[in-house]
Coordinates of C-alpha atoms and ligand atoms in Angstrom, one line a residue:
M679 CA 95.4 97.4 112.9
L680 CA 94.9 97.6 109.7
S681 CA 90.4 98.3 107.8
Y682 CA 88.4 95.5 106.9
F683 CA 89.4 97.5 103.1
S684 CA 93.4 96.8 103.2
M685 CA 92.9 93.3 104.4
N686 CA 90.4 92.5 101.9
R687 CA 93.0 93.5 99.6
A688 CA 95.9 91.7 101.3
M689 CA 94.2 88.8 100.8
T690 CA 92.7 88.8 97.6
A691 CA 96.2 90.0 97.2
L692 CA 97.3 87.6 98.7
V693 CA 95.1 84.0 96.7
V694 CA 95.8 86.1 93.5
L695 CA 99.4 85.9 93.7
V696 CA 99.5 82.2 94.7
V697 CA 97.5 81.2 92.4
Q698 CA 99.4 83.1 89.8
W699 CA 102.7 81.3 90.5
F700 CA 101.0 77.6 90.1
A701 CA 100.0 79.1 86.6
L702 CA 104.1 80.0 85.6
P703 CA 105.3 77.8 83.9
S704 CA 108.3 75.4 85.3
V705 CA 111.5 76.8 84.9
N706 CA 113.6 74.1 82.8
A707 CA 117.2 73.7 81.1
E708 CA 115.6 74.2 77.5
Q709 CA 114.4 77.5 78.3
P710 CA 116.3 80.9 77.4
P711 CA 118.0 82.0 79.9
R712 CA 115.4 85.2 81.2
P713 CA 117.1 88.6 79.6
N714 CA 117.0 91.9 82.1
I715 CA 115.7 94.9 81.4
L716 CA 116.7 98.3 81.4
L717 CA 113.8 100.5 80.5
I718 CA 114.9 104.3 80.0
M719 CA 111.6 106.5 79.7
T720 CA 112.5 110.3 79.1
D721 CA 110.3 112.6 80.6
D722 CA 108.8 115.2 77.4
Q723 CA 111.8 114.4 74.8
G724 CA 110.2 114.7 71.3
W725 CA 110.5 112.5 68.7
W726 CA 113.0 114.9 66.9
D727 CA 114.9 115.6 69.8
V728 CA 117.6 113.1 68.5
G729 CA 120.6 113.5 66.1
M730 CA 118.8 110.4 64.4
R731 CA 116.1 112.3 63.3
G732 CA 117.8 114.4 61.2
N733 CA 118.7 116.8 64.5
Q734 CA 122.2 118.0 63.6
T735 CA 121.6 120.7 66.4
I736 CA 121.8 119.0 68.6
D737 CA 124.2 115.7 70.0
T738 CA 123.3 112.4 70.9
P739 CA 125.9 109.7 69.9
R740 CA 124.7 107.2 72.6
I741 CA 121.1 107.0 71.4
D742 CA 121.5 106.9 67.8
R743 CA 124.3 104.3 68.7
L744 CA 121.6 102.1 70.7
A745 CA 119.6 103.1 67.0
S746 CA 122.0 101.3 65.0
E747 CA 122.2 98.5 67.7
G748 CA 118.9 98.0 68.2
V749 CA 115.8 98.4 66.4
D750 CA 114.0 101.5 65.5
F751 CA 110.4 102.0 66.1
T752 CA 109.7 104.4 64.0
R753 CA 105.8 105.1 64.8
F754 CA 106.1 104.8 68.2
Y755 CA 103.0 106.6 69.9
A756 CA 102.9 107.3 73.7
A757 CA 100.0 109.3 75.2
P758 CA 100.1 113.0 75.0
V759 CA 101.3 113.7 78.7
C760 CA 103.2 112.0 81.2
A761 CA 100.8 109.8 83.8
P762 CA 98.3 107.9 80.9
T763 CA 101.9 106.6 79.8
R764 CA 103.3 105.6 82.8
A765 CA 99.7 104.3 83.1
G766 CA 99.8 102.6 80.3
L767 CA 103.3 101.4 80.6
M768 CA 103.3 99.7 83.8
T769 CA 99.4 98.1 83.0
G770 CA 99.3 97.1 79.2
R771 CA 96.2 98.8 79.2
Y772 CA 95.2 102.3 78.0
C773 CA 95.2 104.4 80.6
L774 CA 91.2 104.9 80.9
R775 CA 90.4 101.8 81.1
T776 CA 92.4 102.0 84.3
G777 CA 90.6 104.3 86.2
L778 CA 93.8 106.9 85.6
Y779 CA 92.7 110.9 83.5
N780 CA 94.7 113.7 85.0
T781 CA 98.4 114.3 85.7
R782 CA 98.0 116.0 88.8
F783 CA 94.5 116.6 91.0
G784 CA 94.7 113.4 92.7
G785 CA 92.9 111.6 89.7
D786 CA 97.1 110.6 88.6
S787 CA 97.0 107.9 90.8
L788 CA 96.7 104.0 88.6
G789 CA 94.0 102.2 90.2
L790 CA 95.1 99.3 93.2
Q791 CA 93.0 97.0 91.0
E792 CA 95.9 97.6 88.2
V793 CA 98.3 95.1 87.7
T794 CA 102.1 96.6 87.3
I795 CA 104.9 94.9 84.7
A796 CA 106.6 95.1 87.9
E797 CA 105.0 93.2 89.9
R798 CA 104.7 90.3 86.7
L799 CA 108.4 90.4 86.4
Q800 CA 108.7 90.1 90.5
L801 CA 106.8 86.7 89.7
A802 CA 108.8 85.9 87.8
G803 CA 111.8 86.3 89.3
Y804 CA 112.9 89.5 88.9
R805 CA 114.7 91.9 91.0
T806 CA 112.6 95.6 90.3
G807 CA 114.3 99.0 90.6
C808 CA 112.4 102.5 89.9
F809 CA 113.9 105.1 89.5
G810 CA 113.3 108.7 88.9
K811 CA 109.9 109.9 88.0
W812 CA 106.4 107.5 89.3
H813 CA 103.7 110.1 88.4
L814 CA 101.5 107.5 89.4
G815 CA 100.4 107.9 93.0
K816 CA 102.3 109.8 95.6
Y817 CA 100.2 108.5 98.7
A818 CA 100.6 104.8 100.3
P819 CA 99.4 102.0 99.1
Y820 CA 100.1 104.0 95.5
Q821 CA 103.7 104.2 96.0
P822 CA 106.8 101.8 93.6
Q823 CA 107.8 99.8 96.8
E824 CA 103.7 99.1 96.8
R825 CA 103.4 98.4 93.0
G826 CA 105.9 95.6 92.6
F827 CA 109.4 98.2 93.0
D828 CA 111.6 96.0 95.5
E829 CA 113.5 99.7 94.5
F830 CA 112.4 103.0 94.7
L831 CA 114.5 106.3 94.9
G832 CA 113.1 109.4 93.2
H833 CA 109.7 111.3 93.0
Y834 CA 106.0 110.9 93.2
H835 CA 105.2 114.3 90.8
G836 CA 104.5 115.3 87.0
H837 CA 108.1 117.5 88.5
I838 CA 110.4 118.9 90.8
D839 CA 111.3 122.3 91.0
E840 CA 115.3 121.9 92.2
Y841 CA 117.4 119.5 90.1
D842 CA 121.3 120.3 91.8
Y843 CA 120.0 120.0 95.0
P844 CA 117.3 117.5 94.2
D845 CA 113.9 118.3 96.2
Q846 CA 110.8 115.8 97.1
I847 CA 113.3 112.9 96.2
V848 CA 112.3 109.5 98.2
H849 CA 113.5 106.0 98.7
N850 CA 111.2 103.7 99.7
G851 CA 108.8 105.8 100.7
V852 CA 111.6 107.4 103.4
P853 CA 112.1 111.4 102.2
V854 CA 115.4 111.7 101.7
E855 CA 118.1 114.8 100.5
A856 CA 119.7 114.6 97.8
R857 CA 122.6 116.9 96.3
R858 CA 124.4 116.1 92.9
Y859 CA 122.3 117.0 89.7
V860 CA 119.2 115.1 89.0
T861 CA 120.0 112.6 86.4
D862 CA 123.4 111.7 87.4
L863 CA 121.6 110.7 90.3
F864 CA 119.1 108.6 89.1
T865 CA 121.3 106.8 86.6
D866 CA 124.0 106.6 89.9
A867 CA 121.0 105.1 91.4
A868 CA 120.6 102.4 88.8
I869 CA 124.1 101.7 88.3
E870 CA 123.5 100.7 92.2
F871 CA 120.9 98.7 91.5
I872 CA 122.2 96.2 87.8
E873 CA 125.5 96.1 90.2
A874 CA 124.0 95.0 93.5
S875 CA 121.7 92.3 91.5
G876 CA 124.0 89.5 91.0
K877 CA 123.2 86.7 89.0
Q878 CA 119.0 87.7 89.9
P879 CA 117.0 88.6 86.3
W880 CA 116.4 91.7 86.7
F881 CA 114.2 95.1 85.7
C882 CA 115.6 98.1 85.9
Y883 CA 113.0 101.6 85.2
L884 CA 115.1 104.4 84.8
A885 CA 112.2 106.9 84.0
L886 CA 114.7 110.3 83.8
N887 CA 112.9 113.3 84.9
A888 CA 114.3 115.6 82.0
P889 CA 114.4 117.9 80.2
H890 CA 111.1 118.5 81.9
S891 CA 110.4 121.9 82.4
P892 CA 111.7 123.7 84.5
W893 CA 114.6 124.1 82.5
V894 CA 117.4 123.8 84.7
V895 CA 120.6 122.7 83.5
G896 CA 123.0 123.8 86.2
T897 CA 122.5 125.9 89.6
S898 CA 125.9 124.0 91.4
H899 CA 128.1 125.7 94.0
D900 CA 130.4 124.8 91.7
G901 CA 129.9 127.1 88.6
Q902 CA 128.0 125.6 86.9
A903 CA 131.0 124.8 84.3
R904 CA 129.2 121.8 82.8
G905 CA 125.6 122.8 82.7
D906 CA 127.2 126.3 81.7
R907 CA 129.5 124.8 78.8
L908 CA 126.4 123.1 77.4
I909 CA 123.8 126.0 77.4
E910 CA 126.5 128.2 75.2
K911 CA 127.0 125.1 73.1
Y912 CA 123.6 125.5 71.5
Q913 CA 122.8 128.6 72.0
K914 CA 126.4 128.6 69.2
R915 CA 124.5 126.6 67.3
G916 CA 121.9 129.0 66.5
C917 CA 119.2 127.6 69.6
P918 CA 117.0 130.3 71.5
L919 CA 117.7 130.3 75.6
R920 CA 115.2 128.1 75.7
E921 CA 115.4 125.5 73.6
A922 CA 119.2 125.7 74.4
R923 CA 118.3 124.5 77.5
I924 CA 116.4 121.4 76.5
Y925 CA 118.8 120.3 74.6
A926 CA 121.8 120.9 77.3
M927 CA 119.2 118.8 79.4
I928 CA 119.0 115.7 76.8
D929 CA 122.7 116.3 76.3
I930 CA 123.3 114.9 79.6
I931 CA 121.1 112.2 79.4
D932 CA 122.6 111.2 76.4
Q933 CA 125.9 110.9 78.5
N934 CA 124.2 108.7 81.2
L935 CA 123.0 107.1 78.3
G936 CA 126.6 106.1 77.7
R937 CA 127.2 105.1 81.6
L938 CA 124.8 102.6 81.1
L939 CA 125.7 100.8 78.3
D940 CA 129.5 101.4 79.3
L941 CA 128.6 98.7 82.6
L942 CA 126.6 96.5 80.7
A943 CA 129.9 96.1 78.3
R944 CA 132.1 95.9 81.4
R945 CA 130.3 93.6 83.4
T946 CA 129.9 91.8 80.4
L947 CA 126.2 92.0 81.1
D948 CA 125.5 93.6 77.6
K949 CA 124.1 90.1 75.4
N950 CA 121.6 89.0 78.0
T951 CA 119.8 92.2 78.5
V952 CA 117.4 94.1 77.3
V953 CA 118.0 98.2 76.7
V954 CA 114.8 100.1 75.8
F955 CA 115.1 103.7 74.9
M956 CA 111.8 105.7 74.8
T957 CA 110.3 108.7 76.1
D958 CA 106.5 109.5 77.7
N959 CA 105.4 112.1 75.2
G960 CA 105.7 114.5 72.8
G961 CA 108.6 117.0 72.9
V962 CA 107.2 120.1 73.6
S963 CA 111.3 122.2 71.7
K964 CA 110.5 123.6 68.4
H965 CA 114.1 124.5 67.0
F966 CA 114.1 121.7 65.0
K967 CA 111.2 119.4 64.5
A968 CA 111.1 116.2 61.9
G969 CA 108.3 118.6 60.3
L970 CA 105.5 117.3 62.7
R971 CA 102.8 119.1 64.1
G972 CA 102.3 119.7 67.6
N973 CA 103.6 119.2 70.6
K974 CA 103.1 117.6 74.4
A975 CA 99.3 117.7 74.8
S976 CA 98.6 117.4 71.4
I977 CA 97.4 115.2 69.5
Y978 CA 98.8 116.1 66.4
E979 CA 102.6 113.3 65.8
G980 CA 104.0 115.7 67.8
G981 CA 102.4 115.1 70.6
V982 CA 102.4 111.4 70.5
R983 CA 104.8 109.8 68.7
V984 CA 107.8 109.0 70.0
P985 CA 110.9 107.3 70.0
C986 CA 111.6 103.9 70.8
L987 CA 114.7 101.9 70.0
I988 CA 115.1 98.4 71.8
R989 CA 118.5 96.5 71.3
W990 CA 119.4 92.9 72.3
P991 CA 123.0 91.9 70.8
G992 CA 122.1 88.4 68.5
K993 CA 118.7 88.4 69.5
F994 CA 117.3 91.4 67.7
P995 CA 118.9 92.9 64.1
A996 CA 121.1 96.1 64.3
G997 CA 119.6 98.7 62.8
G998 CA 116.7 97.2 62.4
Q999 CA 113.5 99.8 61.6
V1000 CA 110.2 99.0 62.7
T1001 CA 107.7 101.4 60.3
A1002 CA 103.9 99.6 61.7
Q1003 CA 102.3 101.5 64.1
C1004 CA 103.3 100.2 68.0
S1005 CA 102.3 102.0 71.3
H1006 CA 103.6 102.0 74.8
I1007 CA 101.1 99.5 76.1
D1008 CA 102.7 96.6 74.0
L1009 CA 105.8 97.1 76.6
F1010 CA 103.9 95.2 79.1
P1011 CA 102.9 92.0 77.1
T1012 CA 106.5 92.4 75.4
F1013 CA 108.1 92.4 78.4
C1014 CA 106.6 89.2 80.2
E1015 CA 107.2 87.1 77.1
L1016 CA 110.6 88.1 77.4
A1017 CA 110.3 87.1 81.2
G1018 CA 108.5 83.3 80.3
V1019 CA 105.3 84.9 82.4
P1020 CA 101.7 84.1 81.1
A1021 CA 99.8 87.3 80.1
L1022 CA 96.7 88.6 82.5
T1023 CA 93.7 86.6 81.5
D1024 CA 91.6 88.0 83.8
R1025 CA 91.3 91.2 82.0
K1026 CA 91.0 93.3 78.6
M1027 CA 94.2 93.8 77.6
D1028 CA 94.9 96.2 75.0
G1029 CA 98.6 96.0 74.5
K1030 CA 100.8 93.2 71.6
S1031 CA 103.8 91.7 72.0
L1032 CA 106.6 93.4 70.4
L1033 CA 108.8 90.2 69.8
P1034 CA 108.3 89.6 66.3
L1035 CA 109.2 92.6 65.2
L1036 CA 111.6 92.6 67.1
R1037 CA 113.6 89.5 65.8
A1038 CA 112.5 90.0 62.4
G1039 CA 114.8 93.4 62.7
Q1040 CA 110.8 95.3 60.7
G1041 CA 107.5 95.2 60.2
G1042 CA 104.8 97.4 58.6
T1043 CA 101.7 95.9 60.7
H1044 CA 101.0 96.0 64.3
H1045 CA 98.2 97.5 65.6
R1046 CA 94.9 98.0 63.5
Y1047 CA 94.1 101.2 65.0
V1048 CA 96.0 103.6 67.8
Y1049 CA 93.9 105.9 69.6
H1050 CA 94.7 109.3 71.3
T1051 CA 92.7 111.1 73.6
W1052 CA 93.2 113.8 76.6
D1053 CA 91.1 115.6 78.6
R1054 CA 92.5 117.3 81.4
Y1055 CA 89.6 117.5 83.5
Q1056 CA 87.0 114.7 83.1
P1057 CA 88.1 112.4 79.2
N1058 CA 85.3 112.9 76.4
P1059 CA 84.9 111.6 72.9
D1060 CA 84.5 115.0 71.0
R1061 CA 87.4 118.0 72.1
R1062 CA 91.0 116.5 71.4
W1063 CA 90.7 113.1 69.8
A1064 CA 92.3 111.0 67.4
I1065 CA 92.7 107.5 65.6
S1066 CA 95.2 105.8 63.4
D1067 CA 95.4 103.2 61.1
P1068 CA 98.7 102.0 58.9
R1069 CA 97.3 105.1 56.8
W1070 CA 94.8 107.1 57.8
K1071 CA 94.8 109.8 60.7
L1072 CA 91.0 111.1 61.8
A1073 CA 92.1 114.0 64.0
C1074 CA 90.4 116.7 66.3
Q1075 CA 92.1 119.2 68.7
L1076 CA 90.0 121.8 69.6
R1077 CA 90.0 124.4 72.9
A1078 CA 88.2 123.9 75.9
D1079 CA 85.8 127.3 74.9
E1080 CA 85.9 126.2 70.9
P1081 CA 82.3 124.9 70.1
L1082 CA 82.1 120.9 69.1
S1083 CA 82.0 120.7 65.3
E1084 CA 83.0 118.4 62.9
K1085 CA 83.8 120.7 60.6
R1086 CA 86.7 120.9 62.8
W1087 CA 87.4 117.3 62.0
Q1088 CA 90.8 116.4 59.8
L1089 CA 91.7 113.5 58.0
F1090 CA 95.2 113.1 57.1
D1091 CA 96.9 110.8 55.0
L1092 CA 100.0 109.7 57.1
Q1093 CA 101.8 108.3 55.0
E1094 CA 102.0 110.8 52.0
D1095 CA 101.5 113.7 54.5
P1096 CA 103.2 112.9 58.0
G1097 CA 103.5 116.2 58.9
E1098 CA 99.5 116.7 58.8
T1099 CA 99.8 119.9 56.6
K1100 CA 96.8 118.7 54.1
N1101 CA 93.5 118.0 55.6
V1102 CA 91.6 115.8 53.1
R1103 CA 88.4 115.0 55.3
S1104 CA 85.9 115.8 52.8
E1105 CA 87.5 113.5 49.8
H1106 CA 87.3 110.4 52.2
P1107 CA 84.2 110.9 53.4
E1108 CA 83.8 106.9 54.5
T1109 CA 87.2 106.6 55.8
V1110 CA 85.9 109.7 58.7
R1111 CA 82.7 107.6 59.0
R1112 CA 85.0 104.2 59.9
L1113 CA 87.4 106.1 61.8
R1114 CA 85.4 108.1 63.5
S1115 CA 83.0 105.1 64.7
E1116 CA 86.1 102.8 66.0
F1117 CA 87.0 105.4 67.9
L1118 CA 83.7 105.7 69.7
R1119 CA 83.4 102.0 69.8
W1120 CA 86.9 101.9 71.9
F1121 CA 86.2 105.1 73.6
E1122 CA 83.8 103.4 75.0
D1123 CA 84.5 100.4 76.0
V1124 CA 87.7 102.1 77.6
T1125 CA 85.8 104.2 79.3
E1126 CA 83.0 101.6 80.9
G1127 CA 81.9 101.3 84.7
Q1128 CA 85.0 104.3 85.4
A1129 CA 83.8 107.7 87.6
Y1130 CA 87.2 109.3 86.8
R1131 CA 87.1 110.6 90.2
P1132 CA 90.5 111.5 92.4
V1133 CA 91.0 108.8 94.4
P1134 CA 90.2 109.3 98.3
I1135 CA 93.7 110.3 100.1
P1136 CA 94.0 107.2 102.2
V1137 CA 94.7 108.1 106.1
G1138 CA 96.8 106.1 108.6
H1139 CA 98.5 103.6 106.7
P1140 CA 99.9 101.6 108.6
R1141 CA 103.6 102.3 106.8
E1142 CA 102.7 106.5 106.5
P1143 CA 101.9 107.5 109.6
V1144 CA 102.2 111.5 108.2
I1145 CA 100.3 112.3 105.5
E1146 CA 100.2 115.7 103.8
I1147 CA 97.2 116.7 102.2
Q1148 CA 98.0 118.8 98.9
P1149 CA 95.3 121.7 97.7
S1150 CA 95.7 120.0 94.4
W1151 CA 93.4 116.8 95.4
A1152 CA 90.7 119.5 96.7
T1153 CA 86.9 121.0 95.3
W1154 CA 86.6 124.5 96.8
K1155 CA 83.6 126.8 96.7
G1156 CA 83.1 130.3 97.1
P1157 CA 83.3 134.1 95.4
H1158 CA 87.5 134.5 95.8
V1159 CA 88.5 130.7 97.1
Q1160 CA 90.4 129.3 94.4
Y1161 CA 93.5 126.7 94.0
V1162 CA 96.7 128.2 92.1
F1163 CA 99.3 125.8 91.0
R1164 CA 102.5 127.0 91.3
G1165 CA 104.5 123.8 91.4
Y1166 CA 103.0 120.7 92.8
D1167 CA 104.4 121.0 96.2
W1168 CA 103.6 124.6 96.2
D1169 CA 100.6 125.3 94.8
T1170 CA 97.7 126.6 97.5
I1171 CA 94.2 127.3 98.0
E1172 CA 94.2 131.2 98.7
G1173 CA 91.9 134.2 98.6
W1174 CA 89.2 133.2 100.4
K1175 CA 88.0 135.4 102.8
T1176 CA 84.1 135.6 103.2
P1177 CA 82.7 133.3 106.0
G1178 CA 81.3 129.8 104.2
E1179 CA 84.0 129.9 101.8
H1180 CA 85.7 126.4 101.3
A1181 CA 87.4 123.9 100.7
L1182 CA 86.5 119.6 100.6
W1183 CA 89.0 117.0 100.5
Q1184 CA 88.3 113.1 100.4
L1185 CA 89.6 110.7 103.2
D1186 CA 89.5 107.1 102.9
V1187 CA 90.9 106.6 107.0
L1188 CA 92.1 102.6 106.7
Q1189 CA 92.6 103.3 110.9
A1190 CA 90.7 105.4 113.1
G1191 CA 92.2 107.9 115.5
T1192 CA 93.0 111.0 117.1
Y1193 CA 95.3 113.2 114.6
D1194 CA 97.2 115.2 115.3
V1195 CA 96.4 118.5 112.4
V1196 CA 99.9 121.3 111.2
L1197 CA 98.7 124.0 108.8
H1198 CA 101.6 124.7 106.2
Y1199 CA 100.9 128.6 105.0
G1200 CA 101.9 131.9 104.5
R1201 CA 99.5 135.2 105.8
S1202 CA 100.8 138.7 104.7
G1203 CA 99.2 141.2 107.1
R1204 CA 98.0 141.1 110.1
D1205 CA 96.9 137.7 112.3
G1206 CA 93.3 137.5 112.3
G1207 CA 90.4 135.3 111.4
T1208 CA 89.8 131.4 112.1
L1209 CA 89.6 128.6 109.2
R1210 CA 87.1 125.8 110.5
L1211 CA 88.4 122.3 110.0
T1212 CA 85.6 120.0 110.0
A1213 CA 85.9 115.8 109.5
G1214 CA 83.0 113.7 110.9
Q1215 CA 81.8 114.3 114.4
S1216 CA 84.9 116.4 114.4
S1217 CA 86.6 119.9 114.4
L1218 CA 88.7 122.5 114.9
D1219 CA 89.2 126.5 114.9
F1220 CA 92.8 127.8 113.9
K1221 CA 93.5 131.2 113.9
P1222 CA 96.2 132.0 111.1
Q1223 CA 99.1 134.1 112.1
A1224 CA 100.9 136.5 109.7
T1225 CA 103.8 135.8 108.3
P1226 CA 106.8 137.7 106.5
T1227 CA 104.6 137.9 103.1
A1228 CA 102.3 135.3 102.3
D1229 CA 104.1 133.8 99.9
V1230 CA 106.9 133.1 102.7
F1231 CA 105.2 129.1 104.3
R1232 CA 105.4 128.5 108.3
R1233 CA 104.2 125.1 110.2
Q1234 CA 101.8 125.6 112.9
P1235 CA 99.9 122.9 115.1
A1236 CA 96.7 123.7 114.7
G1237 CA 95.2 120.9 117.7
R1238 CA 94.1 117.6 116.8
L1239 CA 90.6 115.5 115.2
T1240 CA 89.7 112.3 115.3
L1241 CA 89.2 110.3 112.3
P1242 CA 86.6 107.9 112.7
A1243 CA 87.6 104.9 110.1
G1244 CA 85.9 104.7 105.8
K1245 CA 85.4 107.8 104.2
V1246 CA 85.2 110.7 105.3
Q1247 CA 85.3 114.1 104.5
L1248 CA 87.4 117.1 105.6
R1249 CA 86.3 120.3 105.2
A1250 CA 88.4 123.7 105.6
E1251 CA 86.2 126.2 105.6
V1252 CA 86.0 130.6 106.3
V1253 CA 84.8 131.4 109.9
A1254 CA 86.0 135.3 110.2
A1255 CA 88.1 136.3 107.7
R1256 CA 90.4 139.8 108.3
G1257 CA 92.4 141.5 105.4
K1258 CA 92.7 140.2 101.9
E1259 CA 92.5 136.8 101.9
L1260 CA 92.3 134.6 105.0
M1261 CA 96.0 132.3 104.3
R1262 CA 97.5 130.6 101.4
L1263 CA 97.3 127.1 103.0
N1264 CA 99.7 125.1 101.3
R1265 CA 99.5 121.6 103.3
I1266 CA 97.1 120.3 105.8
I1267 CA 99.3 117.3 107.6
L1268 CA 98.0 115.0 109.3
K1269 CA 99.7 112.7 112.0
R1270 CA 98.9 109.6 113.9
R1271 CA 99.1 110.4 117.6
D1272 CA 100.0 106.5 118.9
Ligands
CA1355 CA1 106.5 114.0 80.1

């Protein structure tokens, strides 16, 4: 049985679908064929991590070739970090407008009220596939196959830990195991998807998780030949080990881009396929930065300016260059226009179609203003923010412990000083006032009505009978208890040792009933102590057993909880403790009994 909430949502979605279908223009012979769309987005590759930006060290001949065969956007912006860009890319709206505000702690789930580009393209008859990093929600119904993708192979979180035998891989909602270097694997899946699409137009979103950390190039049993060779190549060119690893990962991306471009040519799909290559935020490498300031997570150009190349042979001029400020939110309306799908009119859209610029292969004006802000815990307009117009950029970047002060605002003339080296704030007070006031107007507009809290974890979704409750979604309280981040799959609630210390999760129980509870945890020393789990009227006491060390985790059945439908708080509390800490709790697994 679906809950009222899910039924209601399903009905609403159906009505919206029917209305939108009738609103679509009828396809007739005069309309040009809708092109396939291949969107390749890499992870943490900087504006400068490509040969064509003057980087003499890195080899990216296929990316550079794409630039010469297509249109190069030299001032293309993404958000400072991963999930916010993905939200904007999928919806055409700034992430804060969608309610998404974080890269973890449950703040990285794209609200169900949002419509994704994949859903729009499905409406237009496209076959849709997503391969790689999703990072817009872990639980059903936030997964890609529920957000418009017919096919998904990849991972939900911001990164994985193993790249050669990739971990956390899921296929259409089902966990799978896979071997092969992750970039090759996701490209293989994209190739299979394209080859299986036949004459149906397709949208292939290849969201490669490289070169995000951990910077693993090869751990295979085959001797790491390719990884070692590539790392050595870049070390010989003067890169420190970390940079050599990042460059080696980008080298492999470039090789896989070659496989995709070859496939399009071989199957004569290239003339009818729009290829987009971009990255999701500023780079993390520091070996060569093309003069830009800042890295990933920063609001300086190095944090937000990314490569974006778009190719459509015969339609967009080869070697075109657009200098206007454009943004990741522009791809939604661009793809809608390419596919002949009407824009959404029931909500505020931030993006603007790039097609006029693409057809012209040039252009210096597009967005009057582009806005950036990033704060991991709660959006705020004061701590890390920037706004640019075609010439000026007003920016402020403060650490969490620094006092707010207008004296820390910086004004840069991006035309004269793209490296943001010279603060000219005191010389242009009127420009400072105008930009700050426009930024505040925008911030108020995009944050209107948003609470920016983690979504409650859906439990009992018909497609997901087993739910892993993760520590990162919790809030915790007590003198010793703390959350420890060790990668998305290895984080823990730990340190708790005195009665009353607790962690809380907000659940949305879609189906009331009894659930088996299994805990995944480590405990050093001897067996002992009691953890009490409570949800609604139901509770159980669990006595953790020692594991070989605190970082060796075991799965152990803990009993059952009966959960009522609707919003419920799950509480894990120390009742009695013994030793240094009760346990390192890595996951609470709930399995519906029926
Ligand atoms: Ca990223």
